[in-house]
Coordinates of C-alpha atoms and ligand atoms in Angstrom, one line a residue:
Chain I
M1 CA 33.8 21.1 11.7
T2 CA 33.2 22.9 15.0
A3 CA 30.5 21.8 17.5
T4 CA 28.5 24.9 16.7
A5 CA 28.3 24.3 12.9
P6 CA 24.8 23.4 11.9
I7 CA 24.2 19.8 11.0
L8 CA 21.4 20.6 8.6
E9 CA 20.8 23.7 6.5
V10 CA 17.7 24.5 4.4
D11 CA 18.6 27.2 1.9
D12 CA 15.9 29.1 0.1
V13 CA 13.7 26.0 -0.4
S14 CA 10.4 26.3 -2.2
K15 CA 8.0 23.5 -3.1
N16 CA 5.0 24.0 -5.4
F17 CA 2.4 21.5 -6.2
E18 CA 0.5 21.6 -9.4
A19 CA -3.2 21.3 -8.7
S20 CA -5.5 21.0 -11.6
R21 CA -9.0 22.0 -10.7
G22 CA -10.6 21.0 -13.9
L23 CA -14.1 19.8 -14.7
L24 CA -15.0 16.8 -12.6
G25 CA -11.4 16.8 -11.4
M26 CA -10.2 15.4 -14.8
P27 CA -6.9 16.9 -15.8
L28 CA -7.7 16.8 -19.5
L29 CA -10.7 19.1 -19.1
S30 CA -9.0 21.6 -16.9
R31 CA -8.6 25.1 -18.2
K32 CA -5.5 26.1 -16.3
R33 CA -3.1 24.4 -14.0
E34 CA -3.1 26.1 -10.6
V35 CA 0.0 26.1 -8.4
V36 CA -0.1 25.5 -4.7
R37 CA 2.8 27.3 -3.1
A38 CA 3.1 24.9 -0.2
V39 CA 6.6 26.1 0.9
S40 CA 8.1 29.4 -0.2
E41 CA 11.8 30.5 0.1
V42 CA 12.4 28.8 3.4
S43 CA 15.8 29.0 5.0
L44 CA 16.5 27.3 8.3
S45 CA 19.4 25.7 10.1
L46 CA 19.4 23.0 12.7
G47 CA 22.3 22.7 15.1
Q48 CA 23.7 19.4 16.3
S49 CA 21.5 18.0 19.0
E50 CA 19.2 21.0 18.7
V51 CA 15.4 20.8 18.9
L52 CA 13.9 23.2 16.5
A53 CA 10.1 23.3 16.6
L54 CA 8.1 24.2 13.5
V55 CA 4.7 25.6 14.3
G56 CA 1.8 27.0 12.3
E57 CA -1.8 26.4 11.4
S58 CA -2.8 23.3 9.6
G59 CA -2.2 23.6 5.8
C60 CA 0.6 26.1 6.1
G61 CA 3.2 23.7 4.7
K62 CA 4.8 22.1 7.7
S63 CA 4.5 18.6 6.5
T64 CA 5.6 19.5 3.0
L65 CA 8.8 21.1 4.4
G66 CA 9.4 18.1 6.6
R67 CA 9.0 15.7 3.7
V68 CA 11.4 17.8 1.6
I69 CA 14.0 17.7 4.4
A70 CA 13.5 13.9 4.8
G71 CA 14.2 13.5 1.1
L72 CA 10.7 12.2 0.3
I73 CA 9.9 14.9 -2.2
R74 CA 12.2 17.1 -4.3
P75 CA 12.1 20.8 -3.6
T76 CA 11.0 23.0 -6.6
S77 CA 14.0 25.2 -5.9
G78 CA 16.6 25.6 -3.2
E79 CA 19.2 23.5 -1.5
L80 CA 19.6 21.2 1.4
R81 CA 23.0 20.7 3.1
F82 CA 23.9 18.0 5.6
A83 CA 27.1 18.8 7.6
G84 CA 27.9 21.4 5.0
I85 CA 27.6 19.1 2.0
S86 CA 25.0 20.1 -0.5
H87 CA 22.3 17.7 -1.8
T88 CA 20.2 19.0 -4.6
V89 CA 19.6 16.2 -7.0
L90 CA 19.8 12.9 -5.2
S91 CA 21.0 9.8 -6.9
A92 CA 20.0 6.4 -5.5
A93 CA 23.3 6.2 -3.6
E94 CA 22.9 9.7 -2.3
R95 CA 19.3 9.0 -1.3
R96 CA 20.7 6.1 0.8
D97 CA 23.3 8.3 2.5
W98 CA 20.6 11.0 3.1
A99 CA 18.3 8.3 4.6
R100 CA 21.0 7.2 7.0
N101 CA 21.4 10.8 8.2
V102 CA 17.9 12.1 8.2
Q103 CA 14.9 10.0 9.3
M104 CA 11.2 10.8 9.8
I105 CA 8.5 10.0 12.4
F106 CA 5.0 10.2 11.0
Q107 CA 1.8 11.6 12.2
N108 CA -0.3 8.5 12.1
P109 CA 1.4 5.7 14.1
Y110 CA -0.8 2.8 12.8
A111 CA -0.7 3.9 9.1
S112 CA 3.1 4.4 9.2
L113 CA 3.7 0.7 10.0
N114 CA 3.2 -2.1 7.4
A115 CA 0.3 -4.1 8.8
R116 CA 1.6 -7.3 7.1
Q117 CA 4.9 -7.2 8.9
T118 CA 5.7 -8.2 12.5
I119 CA 7.4 -5.6 14.7
R120 CA 10.6 -7.5 14.5
E121 CA 10.5 -7.5 10.7
I122 CA 9.8 -3.8 10.7
I123 CA 12.9 -3.1 12.8
E124 CA 15.2 -5.7 11.3
E125 CA 14.6 -4.7 7.7
P126 CA 16.5 -1.4 7.7
L127 CA 19.4 -3.1 9.6
R128 CA 19.6 -5.6 6.9
V129 CA 19.1 -3.3 3.9
H130 CA 21.6 -0.7 5.1
R131 CA 24.0 -3.4 6.5
I132 CA 24.1 -1.5 9.8
V133 CA 25.4 -4.4 11.8
P134 CA 26.7 -7.9 10.9
K135 CA 24.0 -10.4 10.0
S136 CA 24.6 -12.4 13.2
D137 CA 24.0 -9.3 15.4
I138 CA 20.7 -8.2 13.7
A139 CA 18.4 -9.9 16.2
A140 CA 20.3 -8.6 19.2
R141 CA 20.4 -5.1 17.8
A142 CA 16.6 -5.1 17.2
D143 CA 16.0 -6.2 20.8
E144 CA 18.3 -3.4 22.0
L145 CA 16.3 -0.8 19.9
L146 CA 13.0 -2.1 21.2
D147 CA 14.3 -1.8 24.7
Q148 CA 15.6 1.7 24.0
V149 CA 12.1 2.9 23.0
G150 CA 10.6 1.3 26.0
L151 CA 9.1 -1.8 24.5
D152 CA 9.8 -5.4 25.7
P153 CA 11.6 -7.5 23.1
S154 CA 8.6 -9.9 23.3
F155 CA 6.7 -7.3 21.2
G156 CA 8.8 -8.4 18.3
K157 CA 6.4 -11.3 17.6
R158 CA 3.4 -9.0 17.4
Q159 CA 1.8 -7.3 14.5
P160 CA 0.9 -3.6 14.4
H161 CA -2.8 -4.1 15.0
Q162 CA -2.0 -5.8 18.3
L163 CA -0.4 -2.6 19.6
S164 CA -1.8 0.6 21.0
G165 CA -1.2 3.9 19.2
G166 CA 1.6 4.9 21.6
Q167 CA 3.3 1.5 21.2
C168 CA 3.1 1.8 17.4
Q169 CA 4.7 5.2 17.6
R170 CA 7.5 3.7 19.7
V171 CA 8.0 1.1 17.0
G172 CA 8.2 4.0 14.4
I173 CA 10.8 5.7 16.5
A174 CA 12.8 2.5 16.8
R175 CA 12.6 1.9 13.1
A176 CA 14.0 5.4 12.4
L177 CA 16.8 4.9 15.0
T178 CA 18.0 1.7 13.2
V179 CA 20.1 3.7 10.8
V180 CA 21.5 6.0 13.6
P181 CA 20.3 9.2 12.0
R182 CA 21.7 12.6 13.1
V183 CA 18.4 14.4 12.3
L184 CA 14.9 13.3 13.1
V185 CA 12.0 15.0 11.4
C186 CA 9.0 14.5 13.6
D187 CA 5.8 15.4 11.9
E188 CA 3.2 16.0 14.7
P189 CA 4.3 12.6 16.2
V190 CA 1.9 12.8 19.2
S191 CA -1.1 14.6 17.8
A192 CA -2.9 11.3 16.9
L193 CA -2.4 9.9 20.5
D194 CA -4.5 10.2 23.6
V195 CA -3.4 13.1 25.9
S196 CA -2.1 10.7 28.6
I197 CA 0.0 8.8 26.1
Q198 CA 1.3 12.0 24.5
A199 CA 3.2 12.8 27.6
Q200 CA 4.9 9.4 27.7
V201 CA 6.0 9.6 24.1
L202 CA 7.3 13.1 24.5
N203 CA 9.3 11.9 27.5
L204 CA 10.8 9.3 25.2
F205 CA 11.8 12.0 22.7
A206 CA 13.4 13.9 25.6
D207 CA 15.2 10.8 26.9
L208 CA 16.6 9.8 23.4
R209 CA 17.9 13.3 23.0
E210 CA 19.9 12.9 26.2
E211 CA 21.2 9.4 25.1
L212 CA 22.0 10.1 21.5
T213 CA 23.6 12.8 19.4
I214 CA 20.5 13.7 17.5
A215 CA 18.7 16.8 16.4
Y216 CA 14.9 17.1 16.0
L217 CA 12.9 19.2 13.6
F218 CA 9.7 18.9 15.7
I219 CA 6.6 19.8 13.7
S220 CA 3.6 20.6 15.9
H221 CA 0.5 22.8 16.1
D222 CA 0.5 22.3 19.8
L223 CA 2.2 25.2 21.6
G224 CA 2.2 23.3 24.9
V225 CA 4.3 20.5 23.3
V226 CA 6.6 23.1 21.7
E227 CA 7.2 25.0 24.9
R228 CA 8.1 21.7 26.7
L229 CA 10.5 20.2 24.2
S230 CA 12.1 22.8 22.0
D231 CA 15.3 24.9 22.1
R232 CA 14.3 27.1 19.3
V233 CA 11.0 27.8 17.4
A234 CA 10.2 28.7 13.8
V235 CA 6.8 30.0 13.1
M236 CA 5.3 29.3 9.6
Y237 CA 2.5 31.1 7.9
L238 CA 1.2 30.1 4.4
G239 CA 4.4 28.5 3.3
R240 CA 6.8 31.1 4.7
I241 CA 8.8 31.3 8.0
V242 CA 7.6 34.5 9.7
E243 CA 9.6 34.3 12.9
T244 CA 12.4 32.3 14.5
A245 CA 13.6 32.7 18.0
T246 CA 14.8 30.8 21.0
R247 CA 12.0 29.2 22.9
D248 CA 12.2 31.7 25.8
D249 CA 12.4 34.8 23.6
L250 CA 9.5 33.5 21.5
F251 CA 7.2 32.8 24.4
S252 CA 8.2 35.9 26.4
S253 CA 8.4 38.5 23.6
P254 CA 7.0 37.4 20.3
K255 CA 7.7 40.0 17.6
H256 CA 5.7 39.0 14.6
P257 CA 2.0 40.0 14.8
Y258 CA 1.1 36.5 13.8
T259 CA 3.1 34.9 16.6
Q260 CA 1.6 37.4 19.0
T261 CA -1.9 36.4 17.9
L262 CA -1.0 32.7 18.3
L263 CA 0.2 33.2 21.8
D264 CA -2.7 35.5 22.8
A265 CA -5.1 32.8 21.7
V266 CA -3.6 30.6 24.4
P267 CA -4.3 31.4 28.1
K268 CA -0.9 31.8 29.8
I269 CA -1.7 29.6 32.9
G270 CA -2.9 26.6 31.0
R271 CA -0.3 26.7 28.2
S272 CA 1.3 23.4 29.2
R273 CA -2.0 21.7 28.3
A274 CA -2.8 20.9 24.7
H275 CA -3.4 24.1 22.9
S276 CA -3.8 24.1 19.2
V277 CA -2.6 27.0 17.0
K278 CA -5.7 28.9 16.1
V279 CA -6.2 32.4 14.9
S280 CA -9.5 34.2 14.2
G281 CA -10.3 35.3 10.7
E282 CA -10.5 33.3 7.5
R283 CA -7.4 31.4 6.6
P284 CA -6.2 32.3 3.1
S285 CA -5.5 29.6 0.6
P286 CA -2.0 28.7 -0.6
L287 CA -3.6 28.4 -4.1
D288 CA -4.2 32.2 -4.0
P289 CA -2.1 33.8 -1.3
P290 CA -2.7 37.5 -0.4
S291 CA -0.3 39.9 -2.1
G292 CA 2.6 41.4 -0.1
C293 CA 2.8 40.0 3.5
H294 CA 0.5 37.0 3.4
F295 CA -0.7 37.8 6.9
H296 CA -1.9 41.4 6.2
P297 CA -5.6 40.6 5.8
R298 CA -5.7 39.3 9.4
C299 CA -3.0 41.7 10.8
P300 CA -4.1 44.5 13.2
H301 CA -1.1 46.6 12.2
A302 CA -1.3 46.2 8.4
T303 CA -0.2 49.3 6.3
D304 CA -0.3 50.0 2.6
R305 CA 3.3 48.7 2.3
C306 CA 2.3 45.3 3.8
R307 CA -0.3 44.9 1.0
V308 CA 2.3 45.1 -1.8
E309 CA 5.8 44.2 -0.5
I310 CA 6.7 40.7 0.9
P311 CA 8.7 41.2 4.1
H312 CA 11.9 39.1 4.7
L313 CA 13.4 37.8 7.9
K314 CA 15.4 40.4 9.7
A315 CA 17.1 40.4 13.1
V316 CA 14.8 41.9 15.7
G317 CA 16.8 40.7 18.7
S318 CA 20.1 38.9 19.6
N319 CA 18.8 35.6 18.4
Q320 CA 15.4 36.5 17.0
F321 CA 14.3 37.1 13.5
A322 CA 10.9 38.3 12.1
A323 CA 9.6 38.9 8.7
C324 CA 7.5 42.0 9.3
H325 CA 7.7 45.6 8.0
L326 CA 7.0 46.9 11.6
Y327 CA 10.6 46.4 12.5
E328 CA 12.5 48.6 10.1
Chain L
M1 CA -8.5 -16.5 14.2
G2 CA -11.8 -14.5 14.2
K3 CA -11.6 -14.6 10.4
L4 CA -11.5 -18.4 10.2
S5 CA -14.5 -18.8 12.4
A6 CA -16.3 -16.1 10.4
F7 CA -15.5 -18.1 7.3
T8 CA -16.9 -21.4 8.5
D9 CA -20.0 -20.3 10.3
S10 CA -22.1 -20.7 7.2
K11 CA -23.3 -24.2 6.4
L12 CA -23.4 -23.4 2.7
V13 CA -19.8 -22.3 2.6
L14 CA -18.7 -25.4 4.6
L15 CA -20.6 -27.5 2.0
A16 CA -18.9 -25.7 -0.9
I17 CA -15.5 -26.1 0.7
G18 CA -16.1 -29.8 1.4
L19 CA -17.2 -30.3 -2.2
L20 CA -14.1 -28.5 -3.6
G21 CA -11.9 -30.5 -1.3
I22 CA -13.4 -33.7 -2.6
T23 CA -13.1 -32.7 -6.2
I24 CA -9.5 -31.6 -5.9
L25 CA -8.6 -34.8 -4.1
A26 CA -10.5 -36.8 -6.8
A27 CA -8.7 -35.0 -9.5
L28 CA -5.3 -35.5 -7.9
F29 CA -5.8 -39.2 -7.2
A30 CA -7.9 -40.0 -10.3
P31 CA -5.6 -42.8 -11.5
W32 CA -5.9 -44.6 -8.2
I33 CA -9.6 -44.0 -7.6
A34 CA -10.9 -44.7 -11.1
P35 CA -12.1 -48.3 -11.7
Q36 CA -10.5 -48.2 -15.1
D37 CA -8.1 -46.2 -17.2
P38 CA -10.7 -44.8 -19.6
Y39 CA -8.1 -44.1 -22.3
D40 CA -6.4 -47.5 -22.3
L41 CA -8.2 -49.2 -25.2
A42 CA -7.2 -52.6 -23.9
Q43 CA -9.5 -52.0 -20.9
L44 CA -12.5 -51.2 -23.0
Y45 CA -15.0 -53.9 -24.2
I46 CA -17.4 -53.0 -26.9
L47 CA -20.0 -55.3 -25.3
D48 CA -20.1 -52.9 -22.3
A49 CA -21.1 -50.0 -24.6
R50 CA -24.0 -47.7 -23.6
L51 CA -24.8 -49.3 -20.3
P52 CA -27.0 -47.0 -18.2
P53 CA -25.8 -45.8 -14.7
L54 CA -25.7 -48.4 -11.9
T55 CA -25.7 -51.4 -14.2
R56 CA -23.3 -54.3 -14.1
N57 CA -21.8 -56.0 -17.1
A58 CA -21.7 -59.8 -17.7
D59 CA -18.6 -60.0 -15.4
G60 CA -20.5 -58.2 -12.6
T61 CA -18.4 -55.0 -12.8
L62 CA -20.5 -52.1 -11.6
F63 CA -20.7 -49.0 -13.8
L64 CA -21.7 -46.2 -11.4
L65 CA -22.4 -43.6 -14.1
G66 CA -22.9 -45.9 -17.1
T67 CA -20.6 -46.3 -20.1
D68 CA -20.2 -44.6 -23.5
D69 CA -20.5 -46.0 -27.0
Q70 CA -17.1 -47.6 -26.7
G71 CA -17.8 -49.3 -23.4
R72 CA -15.8 -46.6 -21.4
D73 CA -16.7 -46.1 -17.7
V74 CA -18.2 -42.6 -17.5
F75 CA -17.3 -42.3 -13.8
S76 CA -13.6 -42.9 -14.6
A77 CA -13.8 -40.5 -17.6
V78 CA -15.3 -37.8 -15.3
L79 CA -12.5 -38.3 -12.8
Y80 CA -9.8 -38.0 -15.5
G81 CA -11.7 -35.1 -17.1
L82 CA -11.8 -33.3 -13.7
R83 CA -8.0 -33.7 -13.5
I84 CA -7.5 -32.1 -16.8
S85 CA -10.0 -29.3 -16.3
L86 CA -8.8 -28.3 -12.9
G87 CA -5.1 -28.7 -13.9
V88 CA -5.5 -26.3 -16.9
A89 CA -7.5 -23.8 -14.8
F90 CA -5.0 -23.8 -11.9
V91 CA -1.9 -23.5 -14.0
A92 CA -3.5 -20.8 -16.2
T93 CA -4.7 -18.9 -13.1
A94 CA -1.3 -19.1 -11.4
I95 CA 0.5 -17.7 -14.5
A96 CA -2.2 -15.0 -15.0
V97 CA -1.9 -14.0 -11.3
V98 CA 1.9 -13.6 -11.5
L99 CA 1.8 -11.7 -14.9
G100 CA -1.2 -9.5 -14.1
T101 CA 0.1 -8.7 -10.6
S102 CA 3.5 -7.6 -11.8
I103 CA 2.0 -5.4 -14.5
G104 CA -0.6 -3.9 -12.1
L105 CA 2.2 -3.1 -9.5
L106 CA 4.4 -1.6 -12.2
S107 CA 1.6 0.5 -13.5
A108 CA 0.7 1.8 -10.1
Y109 CA 4.3 2.5 -9.1
A110 CA 5.5 4.0 -12.3
G111 CA 2.4 6.1 -12.9
G112 CA 2.4 8.7 -15.7
R113 CA 2.6 7.5 -19.2
T114 CA 3.5 3.9 -18.4
D115 CA 0.4 3.7 -16.3
A116 CA -1.8 5.3 -18.9
V117 CA -0.6 3.0 -21.7
L118 CA -0.9 -0.2 -19.6
M119 CA -4.4 0.7 -18.4
R120 CA -5.7 1.5 -21.9
I121 CA -4.5 -1.9 -23.0
V122 CA -6.3 -3.4 -20.0
D123 CA -9.5 -1.5 -20.8
M124 CA -9.4 -2.6 -24.4
Q125 CA -8.9 -6.2 -23.4
L126 CA -11.7 -6.2 -20.8
S127 CA -14.2 -4.6 -23.2
F128 CA -14.3 -7.8 -25.3
P129 CA -16.0 -10.9 -24.0
A130 CA -13.4 -13.3 -22.6
V131 CA -14.6 -16.3 -24.6
L132 CA -14.4 -14.4 -27.8
I133 CA -10.8 -13.4 -27.3
A134 CA -9.9 -17.0 -26.3
L135 CA -11.7 -18.3 -29.4
M136 CA -9.7 -16.0 -31.6
L137 CA -6.5 -16.9 -29.9
V138 CA -6.9 -20.7 -30.3
A139 CA -8.0 -20.1 -33.9
L140 CA -4.6 -18.4 -34.4
L141 CA -2.5 -20.6 -32.2
G142 CA -4.2 -24.0 -32.8
T143 CA -5.5 -26.4 -30.2
G144 CA -3.6 -28.2 -27.5
I145 CA -3.2 -28.0 -23.7
E146 CA -0.5 -25.2 -23.8
K147 CA -2.4 -23.2 -26.4
V148 CA -5.6 -23.2 -24.3
T149 CA -3.5 -22.3 -21.2
I150 CA -2.0 -19.4 -23.1
A151 CA -5.4 -18.3 -24.3
I152 CA -6.8 -18.3 -20.7
V153 CA -3.8 -16.3 -19.4
A154 CA -4.2 -13.8 -22.2
V155 CA -7.8 -13.3 -21.3
Q156 CA -7.3 -13.1 -17.6
W157 CA -4.1 -11.2 -16.8
A158 CA -5.9 -7.8 -17.4
R159 CA -8.3 -8.3 -14.6
Y160 CA -5.5 -9.0 -12.1
A161 CA -3.6 -6.0 -13.5
R162 CA -6.5 -3.7 -13.0
T163 CA -7.4 -5.0 -9.5
V164 CA -3.8 -5.0 -8.2
R165 CA -3.2 -1.5 -9.7
G166 CA -6.3 -0.1 -8.1
A167 CA -5.4 -1.6 -4.7
A168 CA -1.7 -0.5 -5.0
M169 CA -2.7 3.1 -5.9
V170 CA -4.6 3.3 -2.6
E171 CA -1.7 1.7 -0.7
R172 CA 0.9 3.8 -2.3
E173 CA -0.5 6.9 -0.6
R174 CA -0.3 5.4 2.9
E175 CA 2.3 6.4 5.4
Y176 CA 4.0 3.0 5.6
V177 CA 5.1 3.4 2.0
E178 CA 6.5 6.9 2.8
A179 CA 8.3 5.3 5.7
A180 CA 9.8 2.7 3.4
Q181 CA 10.8 5.4 0.9
C182 CA 12.3 7.4 3.8
L183 CA 14.5 4.4 4.6
A184 CA 15.6 4.5 0.9
Y185 CA 14.3 1.0 0.2
S186 CA 14.6 0.1 -3.5
P187 CA 11.4 0.5 -5.6
S188 CA 11.2 -3.3 -6.1
R189 CA 11.4 -3.8 -2.4
V190 CA 8.7 -1.2 -1.8
M191 CA 6.4 -2.8 -4.4
F192 CA 6.8 -6.5 -3.7
R193 CA 7.6 -6.5 0.1
H194 CA 5.4 -3.6 1.2
I195 CA 2.6 -2.7 -1.2
L196 CA 1.9 -6.2 -2.6
P197 CA 1.2 -8.0 0.7
N198 CA -1.3 -5.3 1.5
C199 CA -3.1 -6.0 -1.8
M200 CA -3.5 -9.7 -1.1
A201 CA -7.2 -9.5 0.0
P202 CA -8.6 -8.3 -3.3
L203 CA -6.1 -10.4 -5.2
S204 CA -7.1 -13.6 -3.5
I205 CA -10.8 -12.9 -3.9
L206 CA -10.3 -12.3 -7.6
A207 CA -8.1 -15.4 -8.1
T208 CA -10.6 -17.7 -6.5
V209 CA -13.5 -16.5 -8.7
E210 CA -11.2 -16.5 -11.8
V211 CA -10.4 -20.2 -11.3
A212 CA -14.1 -20.9 -12.0
S213 CA -14.0 -18.6 -15.0
A214 CA -10.9 -20.4 -16.3
I215 CA -12.6 -23.7 -15.9
S216 CA -15.6 -22.5 -17.9
I217 CA -13.5 -20.9 -20.7
E218 CA -11.6 -24.2 -21.1
A219 CA -14.9 -26.1 -21.1
T220 CA -16.4 -23.8 -23.7
L221 CA -13.4 -24.0 -26.0
S222 CA -13.3 -27.8 -25.7
F223 CA -17.1 -28.1 -26.1
L224 CA -16.7 -26.1 -29.3
G225 CA -14.0 -28.5 -30.5
V226 CA -11.2 -25.9 -30.5
G227 CA -9.9 -26.6 -27.0
L228 CA -8.1 -29.7 -25.9
P229 CA -7.5 -32.6 -28.3
I230 CA -9.5 -35.8 -28.1
T231 CA -6.6 -37.6 -26.3
Q232 CA -6.9 -35.2 -23.3
P233 CA -10.7 -35.1 -22.7
S234 CA -11.6 -32.5 -20.1
L235 CA -15.1 -32.2 -18.7
G236 CA -16.0 -29.8 -21.6
L237 CA -14.9 -32.3 -24.2
L238 CA -16.8 -35.2 -22.4
I239 CA -20.0 -33.1 -22.6
A240 CA -19.4 -32.4 -26.3
N241 CA -18.7 -36.1 -27.0
G242 CA -21.8 -37.2 -25.2
Y243 CA -24.0 -34.6 -26.8
P244 CA -25.0 -36.5 -30.0
F245 CA -26.3 -39.3 -27.8
M246 CA -28.6 -37.1 -25.8
L247 CA -31.5 -37.5 -28.3
S248 CA -31.1 -41.3 -28.4
G249 CA -31.7 -41.4 -24.7
N250 CA -28.1 -41.9 -23.4
Y251 CA -28.3 -38.8 -21.3
W252 CA -25.6 -39.9 -18.8
L253 CA -22.8 -39.3 -21.2
S254 CA -23.2 -35.5 -21.1
I255 CA -25.2 -34.9 -17.9
Y256 CA -22.7 -36.3 -15.3
P257 CA -19.7 -34.3 -16.6
G258 CA -22.0 -31.3 -16.9
L259 CA -23.2 -31.7 -13.3
V260 CA -19.7 -32.0 -11.9
L261 CA -18.6 -28.9 -13.9
I262 CA -21.5 -26.8 -12.7
A263 CA -21.1 -28.0 -9.1
V264 CA -17.4 -27.1 -9.1
I265 CA -18.0 -23.6 -10.6
I266 CA -20.9 -22.9 -8.2
A267 CA -18.8 -24.1 -5.2
I268 CA -15.9 -21.9 -6.2
N269 CA -18.2 -18.9 -6.5
I270 CA -19.7 -19.5 -3.1
V271 CA -16.3 -19.6 -1.5
G272 CA -15.2 -16.5 -3.5
D273 CA -18.3 -14.5 -2.3
R274 CA -17.6 -15.5 1.3
L275 CA -14.0 -14.6 0.9
R276 CA -15.1 -11.2 -0.3
E277 CA -17.2 -10.7 2.8
V278 CA -14.6 -11.9 5.2
L279 CA -11.6 -10.1 3.6
N280 CA -13.5 -6.8 3.0
P281 CA -11.0 -4.2 3.9
R282 CA -13.7 -2.3 5.7
S283 CA -14.2 -5.1 8.1
E284 CA -10.4 -5.1 8.9
R285 CA -9.2 -3.2 11.9
Ligands
LIG401 N1 0.9 16.1 -2.8 C1 0.2 17.3 -2.8 N2 -0.4 17.8 -4.0 C2 -1.0 19.0 -4.0 N3 -1.1 19.8 -2.9 C3 -0.5 19.4 -1.8 C4 0.2 18.2 -1.7 N4 0.6 18.0 -0.4 C5 0.3 19.1 0.3 N5 -0.4 20.0 -0.5 C6 -1.0 21.3 -0.2 O1 0.1 22.0 0.3 C7 -0.4 22.8 1.4 C8 0.5 22.5 2.6 O2 0.2 21.2 3.1 P1 0.9 20.5 4.3 O3 2.4 20.6 4.1 O4 0.3 19.2 4.5 O5 0.5 21.5 5.6 P2 0.5 21.2 7.1 O6 1.4 20.0 7.4 O7 1.1 22.4 7.7 O8 -0.9 21.0 7.6 C9 -1.9 22.5 1.6 O9 -2.6 23.5 1.0 C10 -2.0 21.2 0.9 O10 -3.3 21.1 0.4
LIG402 MG1 0.8 18.2 8.3

């Protein structure tokens, strides 16, 4: 395997949820089962030690894609490959292998820790379960991990409710690092934190990337965070990737009208501050997505073709791809 | 520690805890505290029969709560009865907690058809009055200390199953469970090490209150004569045995075991209510 081969590939992955909107929410009384197309035909690849940001409005399927990649839910169709090896149906043993390669950082730092465990128990448990280090080294390794995420080992005795949000998120990061993963799926890991704390935790992500051979899929709706941390950006709209590009290309010459609207909504000077992804116009529902290009009802350039035909990702630059009929 | 002080800042709760402490100790140490062994016939004298409370016999022995028609010291009988009543209730509750909790966790974690079937059984079970089911069971199984224990477990497991399942369904959706699954922990580890400890608050509240209900089921069965045998007289049986003498004025035979029974049940319920207030998940964090 060469250094440029991707560590993780997502190949044509879709995830549908069945939502029954029956009488009083009772499944038995529902007339028809409706399908939420949370993720549709997504293909992505993540290079070794690369930081790929995934941006899009809330509800567009970012978390669902992240959870599929982390092995928490099975895709409806499509395939995941780690270092070239395909994983479609995961047995218990394969699940364990996958878990040691791909870990996840969650959005809510408090809720992602078991309130009944001490910090030390939280960190030592994966070391023990996955037999990462010999039994006698477990305590020392836990101290090392705490230190690596910027927490004093004395924090081990505490419980999650005695920690701040930022400290909890550091514990979450240390827990994910126990198994020495090659890929970290970070689902809006700083969006629940105070702005002043966000910067510190982002610095930790940047530092870890220098110290370890690790790639991030960094999910965010904050373009300021994305611009600061990422190498490459994928833009998602209603379950589909509409544009991927290197960070510089994306911010200097966005090609997809949706990406353009996103960046226009953010004043250039203040972009490094927190700026949520927001676009005017009503956001269509994944229960009933618009025909053709999902973005056409809000697109200033929409043509008749956009209303009927779904565009696919095509090269629009040396390292830039957009799913838009304008570029043909 | 804030919880402990919240727990003890009510005088009534302190009183109830004190009372429970004393009754549990009295039950544990009954053979050492009781002035006589009420079931050793060699220690009973027919001349002491039916003495009212606080009287002395010819030898000058004081009978605190009087004696029964065989000259048995009622105070000693109450202590021994307490021992049997609390013993049966605690053992039955412990078994029901383990059984009901396992079924509730399984139901929540497995979901789907398993969950639907288990919860329909629970619903059916809980739609009948507990005493009725217990009565039918001892009618089938026969009397005896193990049979009564089985009957109480059979009536009570369903309540634990439903409570734990409800709490576990809520916990299952929380991110720490996803984090555990992301680390590929086994389902049993996720259920018992992660979800269960977070369901302890509702479980311990229920278990406390259900001890009282176990005591009263056993007392009811024994009072009706289908519970414990005459050789193992619990408080319920003492009340039943003393009942025929009520009209002839020997009120102390039934009243004192009855008062102890009521006091224990009320005290447990006071502690349970307080536990509910203190452990309310909404007051946490
Ligand atoms: N377990 C689920 N069951 C049904 N619908 C879901 C489920 N999880 C997510 N969805 C739906 O899928 C869509 C995408 O959700 P999500 O991936 O959380 O978006 P994002 O993280 O971008 O905000 C939403 O419409 C959401 O309601
Ligand atoms: Mg999300």
